């Protein structure tokens, strides 16, 4: 809208877009008012909008992941978990705990170690999507969720758990899981992403094994847009999306996945969403987790998610990449690196103040 456009002029534009084209509008009010159009906006006749009083110009956002793009949302988004733990912006948030719940004793012991180390959000994974059907895939879902609830009660920390099957979503909500995680194998499964657009729980969206950045951010837009398969806006969308980078499959076999730290500032330049990283799954080896964590933090991530196990040598799932009491040192040093670089923007040579502009 033009500077000085009246409320009545803004409402008239919104009415035309919603009534004539069946699209949804969101407004950002600052020195001028910007009306964001959500949905399949190719149906909009720009001329019919430009002719309305108070309209300055119409800008088409070219990225397919417009909800996740900085183009329309220049400021960092901060997602609040359980109303008390911020992720994004200037914050550095730690997610830690066992890769899978194996027993109540193992889960509670691991949760205590994670809490003592300084973790902000507790991993409490009850269901695992594994490469082989013979690998450990978790306990009975209800039993696992009962243990997850006990971990939360024991530590007072909010919990994150991976959702694989849509049939379990209501159970996750019933048992008080605070953050729903979508794993790499499910990162582009649109029915699951569309369903999560209808809930208000924060969602961690992992980077798919073979996804480029555009595909990853488009997957985030599925959760955020509220658009169904018939291209209708059926909900307001879920704005509480957290991106988690874990690398991709490549020819290199010495690490579990190839993680390019150069992707961290690129994604943050392109998207306003909080960005965390997983040094456990990207390295696949606890001997590498500490240094990889520091590299991710120096590159600009706003959080770390890693495996913490009470007895990695006896773990039924991914014990090789799980850390133990050294988690406390990793978190302490990572926070120091984050504080040291707090004044550096995400672009080379820029400051945080300059980047914000």
Tab-separated table of C-alpha atoms in Angstrom:
chain	number	residue	atom	x	y	z
A	1	UNK	CA	0.000	0.000	0.000
A	2	UNK	CA	1.047	3.619	-0.552
A	3	UNK	CA	2.297	5.593	2.417
A	4	UNK	CA	-0.682	7.106	4.181
A	5	UNK	CA	-3.190	4.581	2.848
A	6	UNK	CA	-6.289	4.519	5.032
A	7	UNK	CA	-7.726	1.545	6.914
A	8	UNK	CA	-10.743	1.625	4.601
A	9	UNK	CA	-8.494	1.410	1.520
A	10	UNK	CA	-6.589	-1.537	3.008
A	11	UNK	CA	-9.840	-3.343	3.837
A	12	UNK	CA	-11.155	-2.776	0.320
A	13	UNK	CA	-8.069	-4.424	-1.190
A	14	UNK	CA	-8.345	-7.359	1.210
A	15	UNK	CA	-12.047	-7.781	0.411
A	16	UNK	CA	-11.366	-7.876	-3.319
A	17	UNK	CA	-8.644	-10.510	-2.939
A	18	UNK	CA	-10.613	-12.715	-0.562
A	19	UNK	CA	-13.996	-12.415	-2.278
A	20	UNK	CA	-12.919	-12.454	-5.924
A	21	UNK	CA	-10.110	-14.985	-5.708
A	22	UNK	CA	-10.787	-16.961	-2.518
A	23	UNK	CA	-7.299	-16.271	-1.175
A	24	UNK	CA	-6.199	-15.374	2.350
A	25	UNK	CA	-4.453	-12.145	3.307
A	26	UNK	CA	-2.010	-11.245	6.048
A	27	UNK	CA	-1.019	-7.654	6.768
A	28	UNK	CA	2.227	-6.241	8.096
A	29	UNK	CA	1.910	-2.687	9.398
A	30	UNK	CA	5.030	-0.542	9.805
A	31	UNK	CA	5.755	2.794	8.102
A	32	UNK	CA	3.619	1.440	5.271
A	33	UNK	CA	1.149	-1.445	5.118
A	34	UNK	CA	2.040	-4.601	3.193
A	35	UNK	CA	-0.700	-7.095	2.330
A	36	UNK	CA	0.608	-10.604	1.853
A	37	UNK	CA	-1.559	-12.886	-0.295
A	38	UNK	CA	-1.500	-16.587	0.563
A	39	UNK	CA	-2.568	-19.364	-1.740
A	40	UNK	CA	-2.168	-19.908	-5.472
A	41	UNK	CA	-1.783	-16.228	-6.300
A	42	UNK	CA	-1.305	-16.781	-10.041
A	43	UNK	CA	-5.084	-16.329	-10.399
A	44	UNK	CA	-4.854	-12.708	-9.248
A	45	UNK	CA	-5.314	-10.031	-11.928
A	46	UNK	CA	-2.720	-7.434	-10.909
A	47	UNK	CA	-4.539	-4.702	-12.828
A	48	UNK	CA	-7.706	-5.134	-10.746
A	49	UNK	CA	-5.638	-4.640	-7.597
A	50	UNK	CA	-3.554	-1.731	-8.855
A	51	UNK	CA	-6.676	0.215	-9.813
A	52	UNK	CA	-7.843	0.394	-6.186
A	53	UNK	CA	-7.155	3.608	-4.245
A	54	UNK	CA	-4.181	3.454	-1.892
A	55	UNK	CA	-2.324	0.657	-3.718
A	56	UNK	CA	1.309	1.502	-4.481
A	57	UNK	CA	2.464	-1.650	-6.283
A	58	UNK	CA	2.007	-5.411	-6.591
A	59	UNK	CA	5.065	-7.601	-6.091
A	60	UNK	CA	5.072	-11.293	-6.978
A	61	UNK	CA	7.237	-13.407	-4.691
A	62	UNK	CA	9.120	-15.806	-6.945
A	63	UNK	CA	10.260	-18.344	-4.341
A	64	UNK	CA	8.012	-21.385	-4.132
A	65	UNK	CA	8.578	-21.409	-0.376
A	66	UNK	CA	7.172	-17.905	0.147
A	67	UNK	CA	5.938	-18.539	3.705
A	68	UNK	CA	9.439	-19.613	4.749
A	69	UNK	CA	11.197	-16.871	2.757
A	70	UNK	CA	12.807	-13.695	4.069
A	71	UNK	CA	11.420	-11.829	1.074
A	72	UNK	CA	8.123	-11.227	2.827
A	73	UNK	CA	9.295	-11.805	6.419
A	74	UNK	CA	12.669	-10.031	6.791
A	75	UNK	CA	13.032	-10.422	10.565
A	76	UNK	CA	14.078	-13.647	12.277
A	77	UNK	CA	11.183	-15.706	13.588
A	78	UNK	CA	11.443	-16.872	17.191
A	79	UNK	CA	9.501	-20.033	18.017
A	80	UNK	CA	8.538	-20.513	21.654
A	81	UNK	CA	8.409	-24.047	23.032
A	82	UNK	CA	5.952	-24.616	25.867
A	83	UNK	CA	5.781	-20.831	26.219
A	84	UNK	CA	9.198	-20.692	27.902
A	85	UNK	CA	12.018	-21.851	25.609
A	86	UNK	CA	12.850	-19.584	22.654
A	87	UNK	CA	14.384	-20.922	19.434
A	88	UNK	CA	15.731	-18.535	16.815
A	89	UNK	CA	16.850	-14.934	16.690
A	90	UNK	CA	19.809	-14.308	19.040
A	91	UNK	CA	19.201	-17.458	21.082
A	92	UNK	CA	21.189	-20.717	21.107
A	93	UNK	CA	18.950	-23.609	22.151
A	94	UNK	CA	20.016	-27.190	22.904
A	95	UNK	CA	17.933	-30.284	22.229
A	96	UNK	CA	19.376	-33.471	23.696
A	97	UNK	CA	18.573	-36.940	24.936
A	98	UNK	CA	18.433	-40.537	23.738
A	99	UNK	CA	17.973	-41.290	20.053
A	100	UNK	CA	15.291	-43.778	21.092
A	101	UNK	CA	13.528	-44.755	24.307
A	102	UNK	CA	14.620	-48.318	25.119
A	103	UNK	CA	13.412	-48.690	28.705
A	104	UNK	CA	12.177	-46.460	31.502
A	105	UNK	CA	15.479	-46.753	33.378
A	106	UNK	CA	17.590	-45.893	30.308
A	107	UNK	CA	15.311	-42.994	29.359
A	108	UNK	CA	15.234	-41.435	32.837
A	109	UNK	CA	18.983	-41.809	33.371
A	110	UNK	CA	19.667	-40.217	29.979
A	111	UNK	CA	17.197	-37.421	30.760
A	112	UNK	CA	18.989	-36.638	34.033
A	113	UNK	CA	22.349	-36.428	32.242
A	114	UNK	CA	20.848	-34.144	29.592
A	115	UNK	CA	19.263	-31.884	32.228
A	116	UNK	CA	22.528	-31.650	34.193
A	117	UNK	CA	24.424	-30.820	30.977
A	118	UNK	CA	22.234	-27.778	30.330
A	119	UNK	CA	19.871	-29.051	27.642
A	120	UNK	CA	16.816	-26.833	27.046
A	121	UNK	CA	14.525	-29.368	25.318
A	122	UNK	CA	14.603	-33.112	25.954
A	123	UNK	CA	14.665	-35.672	23.134
A	124	UNK	CA	12.087	-38.373	23.903
A	125	UNK	CA	11.760	-40.408	20.710
A	126	UNK	CA	9.196	-43.192	20.898
A	127	UNK	CA	9.157	-44.347	17.266
A	128	UNK	CA	12.090	-44.766	14.891
A	129	UNK	CA	12.062	-45.009	11.118
A	130	UNK	CA	14.939	-47.399	10.433
A	131	UNK	CA	16.655	-48.601	7.277
A	132	UNK	CA	16.135	-52.275	8.109
A	133	UNK	CA	13.039	-53.900	9.641
A	134	UNK	CA	15.427	-55.858	11.898
A	135	UNK	CA	16.812	-52.698	13.553
A	136	UNK	CA	15.414	-51.471	16.876
A	137	UNK	CA	12.360	-49.328	16.149
A	138	UNK	CA	11.079	-48.479	19.623
A	139	UNK	CA	8.636	-49.719	22.254
A	140	UNK	CA	4.866	-49.861	21.959
A	141	UNK	CA	3.808	-46.289	21.147
A	142	UNK	CA	1.676	-45.791	24.267
A	143	UNK	CA	4.355	-47.265	26.506
A	144	UNK	CA	6.961	-45.007	24.921
A	145	UNK	CA	4.768	-41.943	25.368
A	146	UNK	CA	4.187	-42.829	29.028
A	147	UNK	CA	7.963	-42.913	29.533
A	148	UNK	CA	8.324	-39.638	27.609
A	149	UNK	CA	5.817	-38.062	30.009
A	150	UNK	CA	7.837	-39.444	32.941
A	151	UNK	CA	11.033	-37.909	31.490
A	152	UNK	CA	9.281	-34.547	31.317
A	153	UNK	CA	7.964	-34.866	34.878
A	154	UNK	CA	11.398	-35.928	36.172
A	155	UNK	CA	13.356	-33.055	34.597
A	156	UNK	CA	10.783	-30.304	34.113
A	157	UNK	CA	12.015	-29.914	30.533
A	158	UNK	CA	9.750	-29.749	27.466
A	159	UNK	CA	10.016	-32.754	25.144
A	160	UNK	CA	10.483	-33.346	21.418
A	161	UNK	CA	9.532	-36.599	19.705
A	162	UNK	CA	9.588	-37.776	16.095
A	163	UNK	CA	6.238	-38.431	14.424
A	164	UNK	CA	6.284	-41.036	11.660
A	165	UNK	CA	2.684	-42.197	11.475
A	166	UNK	CA	-0.252	-39.781	11.165
A	167	UNK	CA	-2.365	-42.193	13.201
A	168	UNK	CA	-0.249	-41.345	16.254
A	169	UNK	CA	-0.629	-37.552	16.104
A	170	UNK	CA	-3.548	-37.402	18.527
A	171	UNK	CA	-1.642	-39.610	20.981
A	172	UNK	CA	1.383	-37.304	20.811
A	173	UNK	CA	-0.856	-34.362	21.672
A	174	UNK	CA	-2.675	-36.302	24.385
A	175	UNK	CA	0.564	-37.252	26.151
A	176	UNK	CA	1.876	-33.695	26.086
A	177	UNK	CA	4.734	-33.862	23.564
A	178	UNK	CA	5.813	-30.217	23.217
A	179	UNK	CA	7.607	-30.358	19.855
A	180	UNK	CA	6.873	-32.695	16.948
A	181	UNK	CA	9.845	-33.652	14.818
A	182	UNK	CA	9.689	-34.748	11.190
A	183	UNK	CA	12.663	-36.938	10.320
A	184	UNK	CA	14.731	-36.997	7.162
A	185	UNK	CA	12.807	-39.940	5.711
A	186	UNK	CA	9.486	-38.080	6.081
A	187	UNK	CA	10.729	-34.620	5.131
A	188	UNK	CA	8.739	-34.501	1.867
A	189	UNK	CA	5.743	-36.640	2.805
A	190	UNK	CA	3.098	-34.036	2.021
A	191	UNK	CA	0.086	-35.669	3.794
A	192	UNK	CA	2.007	-35.584	7.070
A	193	UNK	CA	3.201	-32.006	6.519
A	194	UNK	CA	-0.316	-30.849	5.574
A	195	UNK	CA	-1.772	-32.362	8.748
A	196	UNK	CA	0.799	-30.558	10.881
A	197	UNK	CA	-0.305	-27.271	9.327
A	198	UNK	CA	-3.517	-27.680	11.339
A	199	UNK	CA	-1.891	-27.903	14.800
A	200	UNK	CA	-0.240	-25.165	16.813
A	201	UNK	CA	2.632	-27.264	18.190
A	202	UNK	CA	6.178	-26.323	17.152
A	203	UNK	CA	7.539	-28.613	14.437
A	204	UNK	CA	11.187	-29.466	13.797
A	205	UNK	CA	11.645	-30.261	10.107
A	206	UNK	CA	14.802	-32.199	9.352
A	207	UNK	CA	16.748	-31.868	6.135
A	208	UNK	CA	15.971	-34.786	3.812
A	209	UNK	CA	18.753	-37.155	2.731
A	210	UNK	CA	18.806	-35.862	-0.829
A	211	UNK	CA	16.971	-32.541	-0.613
A	212	UNK	CA	18.401	-29.279	-1.862
A	213	UNK	CA	17.570	-26.067	-0.036
A	214	UNK	CA	14.591	-25.224	-2.253
A	215	UNK	CA	12.969	-28.629	-1.590
A	216	UNK	CA	13.631	-28.327	2.134
A	217	UNK	CA	12.098	-24.860	2.426
A	218	UNK	CA	9.145	-25.895	0.231
A	219	UNK	CA	8.495	-28.704	2.726
A	220	UNK	CA	8.480	-26.083	5.491
A	221	UNK	CA	5.990	-24.054	3.447
A	222	UNK	CA	3.622	-27.058	3.395
A	223	UNK	CA	3.412	-26.847	7.184
A	224	UNK	CA	3.133	-23.069	7.210
A	225	UNK	CA	0.740	-22.429	4.324
A	226	UNK	CA	-2.405	-24.321	5.319
A	227	UNK	CA	-3.030	-25.137	1.623
A	228	UNK	CA	-4.499	-28.551	0.818
A	229	UNK	CA	-3.943	-30.788	-2.222
A	230	UNK	CA	-6.719	-28.970	-4.112
A	231	UNK	CA	-4.836	-25.695	-3.560
A	232	UNK	CA	-7.394	-24.342	-1.112
A	233	UNK	CA	-6.502	-22.488	2.063
A	234	UNK	CA	-8.032	-24.790	4.668
A	235	UNK	CA	-6.271	-23.461	7.766
A	236	UNK	CA	-4.160	-20.549	8.938
A	237	UNK	CA	-1.101	-22.791	8.759
A	238	UNK	CA	1.434	-23.554	11.462
A	239	UNK	CA	3.996	-20.773	11.782
A	240	UNK	CA	6.044	-22.569	14.448
A	241	UNK	CA	8.505	-24.353	12.185
A	242	UNK	CA	12.143	-24.988	13.132
A	243	UNK	CA	14.583	-26.178	10.464
A	244	UNK	CA	17.161	-28.842	11.385
A	245	UNK	CA	20.196	-29.389	9.141
A	246	UNK	CA	21.824	-32.827	9.172
A	247	UNK	CA	23.567	-33.082	5.805
A	248	UNK	CA	22.911	-35.267	2.772
A	249	UNK	CA	24.054	-38.592	1.355
A	250	UNK	CA	27.206	-38.317	-0.748
A	251	UNK	CA	30.105	-40.429	-1.996
A	252	UNK	CA	32.052	-39.891	1.250
A	253	UNK	CA	31.791	-42.806	3.683
A	254	UNK	CA	33.946	-41.621	6.577
A	255	UNK	CA	31.066	-39.608	8.034
A	256	UNK	CA	27.441	-40.700	8.189
A	257	UNK	CA	26.230	-37.735	6.113
A	258	UNK	CA	27.967	-34.906	4.302
A	259	UNK	CA	27.255	-31.699	6.237
A	260	UNK	CA	28.262	-28.467	4.521
A	261	UNK	CA	28.643	-25.673	7.104
A	262	UNK	CA	28.428	-23.213	4.205
A	263	UNK	CA	24.743	-24.091	3.985
A	264	UNK	CA	24.093	-22.572	7.406
A	265	UNK	CA	24.514	-18.878	6.468
A	266	UNK	CA	22.878	-19.500	3.071
A	267	UNK	CA	19.718	-20.915	4.636
A	268	UNK	CA	19.609	-18.102	7.187
A	269	UNK	CA	19.929	-15.524	4.406
A	270	UNK	CA	17.070	-17.133	2.488
A	271	UNK	CA	14.724	-17.999	5.357
A	272	UNK	CA	13.510	-16.297	8.531
A	273	UNK	CA	12.835	-19.618	10.274
A	274	UNK	CA	14.974	-20.763	13.226
A	275	UNK	CA	17.789	-23.049	12.082
A	276	UNK	CA	19.338	-25.748	14.255
A	277	UNK	CA	21.769	-28.538	13.329
A	278	UNK	CA	22.354	-32.174	14.264
A	279	UNK	CA	26.047	-33.038	14.747
A	280	UNK	CA	25.246	-36.604	15.869
A	281	UNK	CA	23.529	-37.783	12.677
A	282	UNK	CA	25.752	-35.739	10.366
A	283	UNK	CA	29.004	-37.129	11.806
A	284	UNK	CA	27.770	-40.542	12.970
A	285	UNK	CA	30.607	-40.794	15.503
A	286	UNK	CA	30.788	-39.430	19.063
A	287	UNK	CA	34.500	-38.680	18.538
A	288	UNK	CA	33.454	-36.075	15.957
A	289	UNK	CA	30.326	-34.651	17.590
A	290	UNK	CA	32.050	-32.032	19.751
A	291	UNK	CA	34.082	-30.341	17.016
A	292	UNK	CA	31.243	-30.561	14.498
A	293	UNK	CA	28.975	-28.855	17.046
A	294	UNK	CA	31.415	-25.949	17.378
A	295	UNK	CA	31.617	-25.636	13.583
A	296	UNK	CA	27.837	-25.450	13.262
A	297	UNK	CA	27.601	-22.815	16.007
A	298	UNK	CA	30.373	-20.722	14.466
A	299	UNK	CA	28.593	-20.933	11.099
A	300	UNK	CA	25.468	-19.390	12.605
A	301	UNK	CA	22.994	-22.049	13.729
A	302	UNK	CA	20.531	-21.053	16.437
A	303	UNK	CA	20.417	-24.437	18.117
A	304	UNK	CA	21.942	-27.897	18.354
A	305	UNK	CA	20.162	-31.254	18.565
A	306	UNK	CA	22.316	-34.202	19.584
A	307	UNK	CA	22.140	-37.686	21.081
A	308	UNK	CA	22.829	-38.107	24.804
A	309	UNK	CA	22.695	-41.651	26.220
A	310	UNK	CA	23.316	-42.980	29.718
A	311	UNK	CA	25.313	-45.934	28.336
A	312	UNK	CA	26.191	-45.476	24.650
A	313	UNK	CA	28.060	-48.787	24.466
A	314	UNK	CA	24.847	-50.678	25.245
A	315	UNK	CA	22.449	-48.525	23.197
A	316	UNK	CA	19.992	-50.351	20.954
A	317	UNK	CA	19.949	-47.463	18.479
A	318	UNK	CA	22.785	-45.214	17.206
A	319	UNK	CA	24.988	-45.686	20.253
A	320	UNK	CA	28.112	-44.942	18.194
A	321	UNK	CA	27.091	-41.298	17.778
A	322	UNK	CA	25.730	-40.655	21.295
A	323	UNK	CA	27.677	-38.677	23.891
A	324	UNK	CA	27.486	-39.015	27.660
A	325	UNK	CA	28.694	-36.674	30.414
A	326	UNK	CA	30.846	-34.723	27.921
A	327	UNK	CA	27.583	-33.116	26.796
A	328	UNK	CA	28.020	-30.518	29.552
A	329	UNK	CA	31.396	-29.401	28.164
A	330	UNK	CA	30.060	-29.297	24.620
A	331	UNK	CA	27.151	-27.062	25.613
A	332	UNK	CA	29.321	-24.758	27.724
A	333	UNK	CA	31.934	-24.260	24.990
A	334	UNK	CA	29.283	-23.869	22.284
A	335	UNK	CA	27.649	-21.072	24.265
A	336	UNK	CA	31.029	-19.335	24.544
A	337	UNK	CA	31.538	-19.505	20.774
A	338	UNK	CA	28.014	-18.207	20.231
A	339	UNK	CA	28.627	-15.277	22.602
A	340	UNK	CA	31.999	-14.510	20.983
A	341	UNK	CA	30.385	-14.198	17.550
A	342	UNK	CA	27.187	-12.487	18.718
A	343	UNK	CA	28.067	-9.245	16.937
A	344	UNK	CA	28.822	-10.878	13.574
A	345	UNK	CA	26.072	-10.917	10.953
A	346	UNK	CA	25.253	-13.892	8.776
A	347	UNK	CA	26.939	-12.255	5.771
A	348	UNK	CA	30.724	-11.911	5.668
A	349	UNK	CA	31.803	-8.466	6.781
A	350	UNK	CA	28.444	-7.537	8.243
A	351	UNK	CA	27.419	-6.869	11.822
A	352	UNK	CA	24.193	-8.035	13.432
A	353	UNK	CA	22.894	-4.464	13.323
A	354	UNK	CA	23.685	-4.134	9.605
A	355	UNK	CA	22.159	-7.528	8.821
A	356	UNK	CA	18.949	-6.541	10.605
A	357	UNK	CA	18.562	-3.576	8.293
